[in-house]
């Protein structure tokens, strides 16, 4: 078979690059696994401490906000409500802008809502990255040791092959497991954030309607 000039050098360089990635891949997989465990623990903690607003409670709260007779009463209603502190902060900032024109107040409210959405999106970024990168690193950790393992098999070194297979399986399990846990966390938190955003929009509209009167 005719050898292409320089092909052996390129192949050797490619092999060096591939094998040099094995340790970083394993390190990142371990970091991802630890992060997934802590993230799942945080999810359980947030679930236990999560404020669940019933439909009747939201209806009564909106009614109270819309029909409040003064700015001070609006503030009292917000402060005594069972909503999240971050939602209270947004509503109070809008109430404090009662002297603004209607258009300026609406723009300010929209900006505050967008800031909350950006903050929620940022909190999901790490989990989303883990969801996608975890299985990818797991696949890399599977393939990288298999090259030397198969080469060792050709020379009758079964122990090297066995060691390579163990590494391949371990990295696959850790990568897929971390990605699966991150996917569950991402789905649950995304649903929570959608509910949070929907409730915030509802309450902001109620406050704005009151201030327009």
mmCIF file of C-alpha atoms in Angstrom:
data_model
loop_
_atom_site.group_PDB
_atom_site.id
_atom_site.type_symbol
_atom_site.label_atom_id
_atom_site.label_comp_id
_atom_site.label_asym_id
_atom_site.label_seq_id
_atom_site.Cartn_x
_atom_site.Cartn_y
_atom_site.Cartn_z
ATOM 1 C CA UNK A 1 0.000 0.000 0.000
ATOM 2 C CA UNK A 2 1.356 3.406 -0.991
ATOM 3 C CA UNK A 3 1.990 5.681 1.965
ATOM 4 C CA UNK A 4 1.131 9.352 1.611
ATOM 5 C CA UNK A 5 4.119 11.513 2.565
ATOM 6 C CA UNK A 6 3.648 12.981 6.007
ATOM 7 C CA UNK A 7 0.571 10.865 6.796
ATOM 8 C CA UNK A 8 2.324 8.908 9.539
ATOM 9 C CA UNK A 9 3.437 12.133 11.198
ATOM 10 C CA UNK A 10 -0.083 13.561 11.045
ATOM 11 C CA UNK A 11 -1.564 10.330 12.388
ATOM 12 C CA UNK A 12 0.941 10.297 15.245
ATOM 13 C CA UNK A 13 0.176 13.935 16.066
ATOM 14 C CA UNK A 14 -3.555 13.190 16.023
ATOM 15 C CA UNK A 15 -3.031 10.259 18.360
ATOM 16 C CA UNK A 16 -0.993 12.389 20.767
ATOM 17 C CA UNK A 17 -3.729 15.036 20.842
ATOM 18 C CA UNK A 18 -6.418 12.405 21.366
ATOM 19 C CA UNK A 19 -4.608 10.628 24.191
ATOM 20 C CA UNK A 20 -3.661 13.895 25.878
ATOM 21 C CA UNK A 21 -7.369 14.654 26.268
ATOM 22 C CA UNK A 22 -8.061 11.573 28.379
ATOM 23 C CA UNK A 23 -7.019 13.039 31.750
ATOM 24 C CA UNK A 24 -8.836 16.392 31.197
ATOM 25 C CA UNK A 25 -11.964 14.504 30.115
ATOM 26 C CA UNK A 26 -11.901 12.365 33.272
ATOM 27 C CA UNK A 27 -11.308 15.443 35.463
ATOM 28 C CA UNK A 28 -14.226 17.319 33.894
ATOM 29 C CA UNK A 29 -16.466 14.273 34.216
ATOM 30 C CA UNK A 30 -15.693 14.067 37.928
ATOM 31 C CA UNK A 31 -16.411 17.786 38.311
ATOM 32 C CA UNK A 32 -19.680 17.413 36.407
ATOM 33 C CA UNK A 33 -20.692 14.427 38.552
ATOM 34 C CA UNK A 34 -20.089 16.380 41.778
ATOM 35 C CA UNK A 35 -21.908 19.418 40.376
ATOM 36 C CA UNK A 36 -24.887 17.263 39.346
ATOM 37 C CA UNK A 37 -25.148 15.801 42.859
ATOM 38 C CA UNK A 38 -25.085 19.240 44.501
ATOM 39 C CA UNK A 39 -27.514 20.640 41.922
ATOM 40 C CA UNK A 40 -29.936 17.801 42.589
ATOM 41 C CA UNK A 41 -29.643 18.428 46.315
ATOM 42 C CA UNK A 42 -30.381 22.100 45.686
ATOM 43 C CA UNK A 43 -33.432 21.124 43.643
ATOM 44 C CA UNK A 44 -34.821 19.027 46.500
ATOM 45 C CA UNK A 45 -34.149 21.840 48.968
ATOM 46 C CA UNK A 46 -35.866 24.410 46.747
ATOM 47 C CA UNK A 47 -38.812 22.068 46.274
ATOM 48 C CA UNK A 48 -39.314 21.767 50.031
ATOM 49 C CA UNK A 49 -39.047 25.553 50.502
ATOM 50 C CA UNK A 50 -40.935 26.502 47.363
ATOM 51 C CA UNK A 51 -43.932 28.771 47.716
ATOM 52 C CA UNK A 52 -46.957 27.297 45.982
ATOM 53 C CA UNK A 53 -49.662 29.846 45.244
ATOM 54 C CA UNK A 54 -53.142 28.470 44.695
ATOM 55 C CA UNK A 55 -55.428 29.845 42.026
ATOM 56 C CA UNK A 56 -57.760 31.305 44.657
ATOM 57 C CA UNK A 57 -54.890 33.025 46.443
ATOM 58 C CA UNK A 58 -53.641 34.607 43.212
ATOM 59 C CA UNK A 59 -57.168 35.697 42.339
ATOM 60 C CA UNK A 60 -57.647 37.384 45.711
ATOM 61 C CA UNK A 61 -54.201 38.993 45.553
ATOM 62 C CA UNK A 62 -54.833 40.427 42.090
ATOM 63 C CA UNK A 63 -58.221 41.717 43.207
ATOM 64 C CA UNK A 64 -56.606 43.402 46.214
ATOM 65 C CA UNK A 65 -53.873 45.000 44.103
ATOM 66 C CA UNK A 66 -56.275 46.309 41.482
ATOM 67 C CA UNK A 67 -58.675 47.773 44.054
ATOM 68 C CA UNK A 68 -56.167 49.222 46.517
ATOM 69 C CA UNK A 69 -57.129 52.787 47.332
ATOM 70 C CA UNK A 70 -53.632 54.239 47.713
ATOM 71 C CA UNK A 71 -49.939 53.672 47.060
ATOM 72 C CA UNK A 72 -49.340 52.902 50.728
ATOM 73 C CA UNK A 73 -52.056 50.279 50.689
ATOM 74 C CA UNK A 74 -50.493 48.737 47.582
ATOM 75 C CA UNK A 75 -47.165 48.481 49.382
ATOM 76 C CA UNK A 76 -48.787 46.868 52.427
ATOM 77 C CA UNK A 77 -50.538 44.290 50.258
ATOM 78 C CA UNK A 78 -47.302 43.412 48.472
ATOM 79 C CA UNK A 79 -45.258 43.201 51.678
ATOM 80 C CA UNK A 80 -47.827 40.967 53.400
ATOM 81 C CA UNK A 81 -48.244 38.669 50.397
ATOM 82 C CA UNK A 82 -46.779 35.167 50.213
ATOM 83 C CA UNK A 83 -44.963 35.697 46.916
ATOM 84 C CA UNK A 84 -41.192 35.470 46.448
ATOM 85 C CA UNK A 85 -39.037 38.301 47.785
ATOM 86 C CA UNK A 86 -37.695 38.975 44.299
ATOM 87 C CA UNK A 87 -41.268 39.401 43.039
ATOM 88 C CA UNK A 88 -41.997 41.789 45.899
ATOM 89 C CA UNK A 89 -38.918 43.836 44.962
ATOM 90 C CA UNK A 90 -40.131 44.176 41.373
ATOM 91 C CA UNK A 91 -43.650 45.198 42.421
ATOM 92 C CA UNK A 92 -42.372 47.702 44.984
ATOM 93 C CA UNK A 93 -40.058 49.304 42.424
ATOM 94 C CA UNK A 94 -43.004 49.745 40.077
ATOM 95 C CA UNK A 95 -45.156 51.158 42.878
ATOM 96 C CA UNK A 96 -42.394 53.607 43.800
ATOM 97 C CA UNK A 97 -42.507 54.815 40.194
ATOM 98 C CA UNK A 98 -46.139 55.922 40.598
ATOM 99 C CA UNK A 99 -45.170 59.483 39.734
ATOM 100 C CA UNK A 100 -43.913 58.426 36.294
ATOM 101 C CA UNK A 101 -46.035 58.880 33.206
ATOM 102 C CA UNK A 102 -48.030 55.830 32.167
ATOM 103 C CA UNK A 103 -45.731 55.044 29.237
ATOM 104 C CA UNK A 104 -42.559 55.451 31.309
ATOM 105 C CA UNK A 105 -43.976 53.294 34.081
ATOM 106 C CA UNK A 106 -44.924 50.553 31.599
ATOM 107 C CA UNK A 107 -41.431 50.648 30.092
ATOM 108 C CA UNK A 108 -39.881 50.463 33.563
ATOM 109 C CA UNK A 109 -42.075 47.488 34.454
ATOM 110 C CA UNK A 110 -41.142 45.721 31.233
ATOM 111 C CA UNK A 111 -37.455 46.309 31.926
ATOM 112 C CA UNK A 112 -37.764 44.850 35.422
ATOM 113 C CA UNK A 113 -39.542 41.761 34.112
ATOM 114 C CA UNK A 114 -36.882 41.266 31.434
ATOM 115 C CA UNK A 115 -34.144 41.526 34.068
ATOM 116 C CA UNK A 116 -35.844 38.764 36.057
ATOM 117 C CA UNK A 117 -36.080 36.587 32.944
ATOM 118 C CA UNK A 118 -32.403 37.161 32.152
ATOM 119 C CA UNK A 119 -31.495 36.228 35.713
ATOM 120 C CA UNK A 120 -33.510 33.012 35.447
ATOM 121 C CA UNK A 121 -31.927 32.181 32.087
ATOM 122 C CA UNK A 122 -28.447 32.627 33.563
ATOM 123 C CA UNK A 123 -29.256 30.278 36.426
ATOM 124 C CA UNK A 124 -30.191 27.597 33.887
ATOM 125 C CA UNK A 125 -27.083 27.986 31.729
ATOM 126 C CA UNK A 126 -24.814 25.762 33.839
ATOM 127 C CA UNK A 127 -27.394 22.981 33.980
ATOM 128 C CA UNK A 128 -28.055 23.227 30.240
ATOM 129 C CA UNK A 129 -24.312 23.044 29.539
ATOM 130 C CA UNK A 130 -24.023 19.953 31.716
ATOM 131 C CA UNK A 131 -26.995 18.372 29.934
ATOM 132 C CA UNK A 132 -25.234 18.676 26.581
ATOM 133 C CA UNK A 133 -21.560 18.392 27.459
ATOM 134 C CA UNK A 134 -21.827 15.558 30.004
ATOM 135 C CA UNK A 135 -22.810 12.823 27.505
ATOM 136 C CA UNK A 136 -20.337 14.247 24.961
ATOM 137 C CA UNK A 137 -17.456 13.943 27.412
ATOM 138 C CA UNK A 138 -18.709 10.482 28.320
ATOM 139 C CA UNK A 139 -18.466 9.467 24.668
ATOM 140 C CA UNK A 140 -14.991 10.965 24.398
ATOM 141 C CA UNK A 141 -13.944 9.095 27.529
ATOM 142 C CA UNK A 142 -15.248 5.911 25.901
ATOM 143 C CA UNK A 143 -13.440 6.279 22.607
ATOM 144 C CA UNK A 144 -10.079 7.662 23.743
ATOM 145 C CA UNK A 145 -8.857 4.597 25.699
ATOM 146 C CA UNK A 146 -10.260 2.132 23.188
ATOM 147 C CA UNK A 147 -7.572 2.968 20.601
ATOM 148 C CA UNK A 148 -4.631 1.861 22.732
ATOM 149 C CA UNK A 149 -6.746 -0.990 24.098
ATOM 150 C CA UNK A 150 -7.452 -2.428 20.665
ATOM 151 C CA UNK A 151 -3.819 -1.927 19.678
ATOM 152 C CA UNK A 152 -2.782 -3.868 22.793
ATOM 153 C CA UNK A 153 -5.217 -6.637 21.876
ATOM 154 C CA UNK A 154 -3.437 -7.006 18.568
ATOM 155 C CA UNK A 155 -0.211 -7.757 20.428
ATOM 156 C CA UNK A 156 -1.942 -10.103 22.862
ATOM 157 C CA UNK A 157 -1.974 -7.721 25.835
ATOM 158 C CA UNK A 158 -5.416 -8.514 27.217
ATOM 159 C CA UNK A 159 -4.884 -6.741 30.557
ATOM 160 C CA UNK A 160 -4.348 -3.379 28.830
ATOM 161 C CA UNK A 161 -7.521 -3.920 26.833
ATOM 162 C CA UNK A 162 -9.464 -4.800 29.995
ATOM 163 C CA UNK A 163 -8.206 -1.634 31.707
ATOM 164 C CA UNK A 164 -9.203 0.450 28.684
ATOM 165 C CA UNK A 165 -12.698 -1.082 28.642
ATOM 166 C CA UNK A 166 -13.177 -0.340 32.351
ATOM 167 C CA UNK A 167 -12.231 3.311 31.802
ATOM 168 C CA UNK A 168 -14.512 3.483 28.771
ATOM 169 C CA UNK A 169 -17.493 2.075 30.655
ATOM 170 C CA UNK A 170 -16.903 4.240 33.734
ATOM 171 C CA UNK A 171 -16.688 7.463 31.740
ATOM 172 C CA UNK A 172 -19.783 6.526 29.740
ATOM 173 C CA UNK A 173 -21.822 5.889 32.873
ATOM 174 C CA UNK A 174 -20.667 9.092 34.585
ATOM 175 C CA UNK A 175 -21.205 11.220 31.471
ATOM 176 C CA UNK A 176 -24.677 9.895 30.691
ATOM 177 C CA UNK A 177 -25.687 9.851 34.366
ATOM 178 C CA UNK A 178 -24.613 13.465 34.911
ATOM 179 C CA UNK A 179 -26.395 14.537 31.748
ATOM 180 C CA UNK A 180 -29.583 12.708 32.764
ATOM 181 C CA UNK A 181 -29.635 14.287 36.231
ATOM 182 C CA UNK A 182 -28.964 17.719 34.725
ATOM 183 C CA UNK A 183 -31.777 17.208 32.206
ATOM 184 C CA UNK A 184 -34.278 16.444 34.965
ATOM 185 C CA UNK A 185 -33.132 19.464 36.969
ATOM 186 C CA UNK A 186 -33.342 21.685 33.898
ATOM 187 C CA UNK A 187 -36.887 20.565 33.036
ATOM 188 C CA UNK A 188 -38.173 21.033 36.591
ATOM 189 C CA UNK A 189 -36.517 24.409 37.121
ATOM 190 C CA UNK A 190 -37.645 25.660 33.714
ATOM 191 C CA UNK A 191 -41.235 24.812 34.645
ATOM 192 C CA UNK A 192 -40.809 26.633 37.969
ATOM 193 C CA UNK A 193 -39.360 29.679 36.262
ATOM 194 C CA UNK A 194 -42.190 29.754 33.719
ATOM 195 C CA UNK A 195 -44.692 29.711 36.565
ATOM 196 C CA UNK A 196 -42.686 32.387 38.389
ATOM 197 C CA UNK A 197 -42.594 34.584 35.285
ATOM 198 C CA UNK A 198 -46.293 34.093 34.595
ATOM 199 C CA UNK A 199 -47.259 35.023 38.158
ATOM 200 C CA UNK A 200 -44.962 38.042 38.103
ATOM 201 C CA UNK A 201 -46.488 39.288 34.853
ATOM 202 C CA UNK A 202 -49.971 38.858 36.310
ATOM 203 C CA UNK A 203 -49.129 40.814 39.452
ATOM 204 C CA UNK A 204 -47.279 43.542 37.559
ATOM 205 C CA UNK A 205 -50.297 44.060 35.308
ATOM 206 C CA UNK A 206 -52.531 44.339 38.372
ATOM 207 C CA UNK A 207 -50.271 46.997 39.922
ATOM 208 C CA UNK A 208 -50.038 48.932 36.663
ATOM 209 C CA UNK A 209 -53.799 48.868 36.270
ATOM 210 C CA UNK A 210 -54.215 50.296 39.757
ATOM 211 C CA UNK A 211 -51.666 53.065 39.157
ATOM 212 C CA UNK A 212 -53.391 54.105 35.945
ATOM 213 C CA UNK A 213 -56.624 54.842 37.800
#
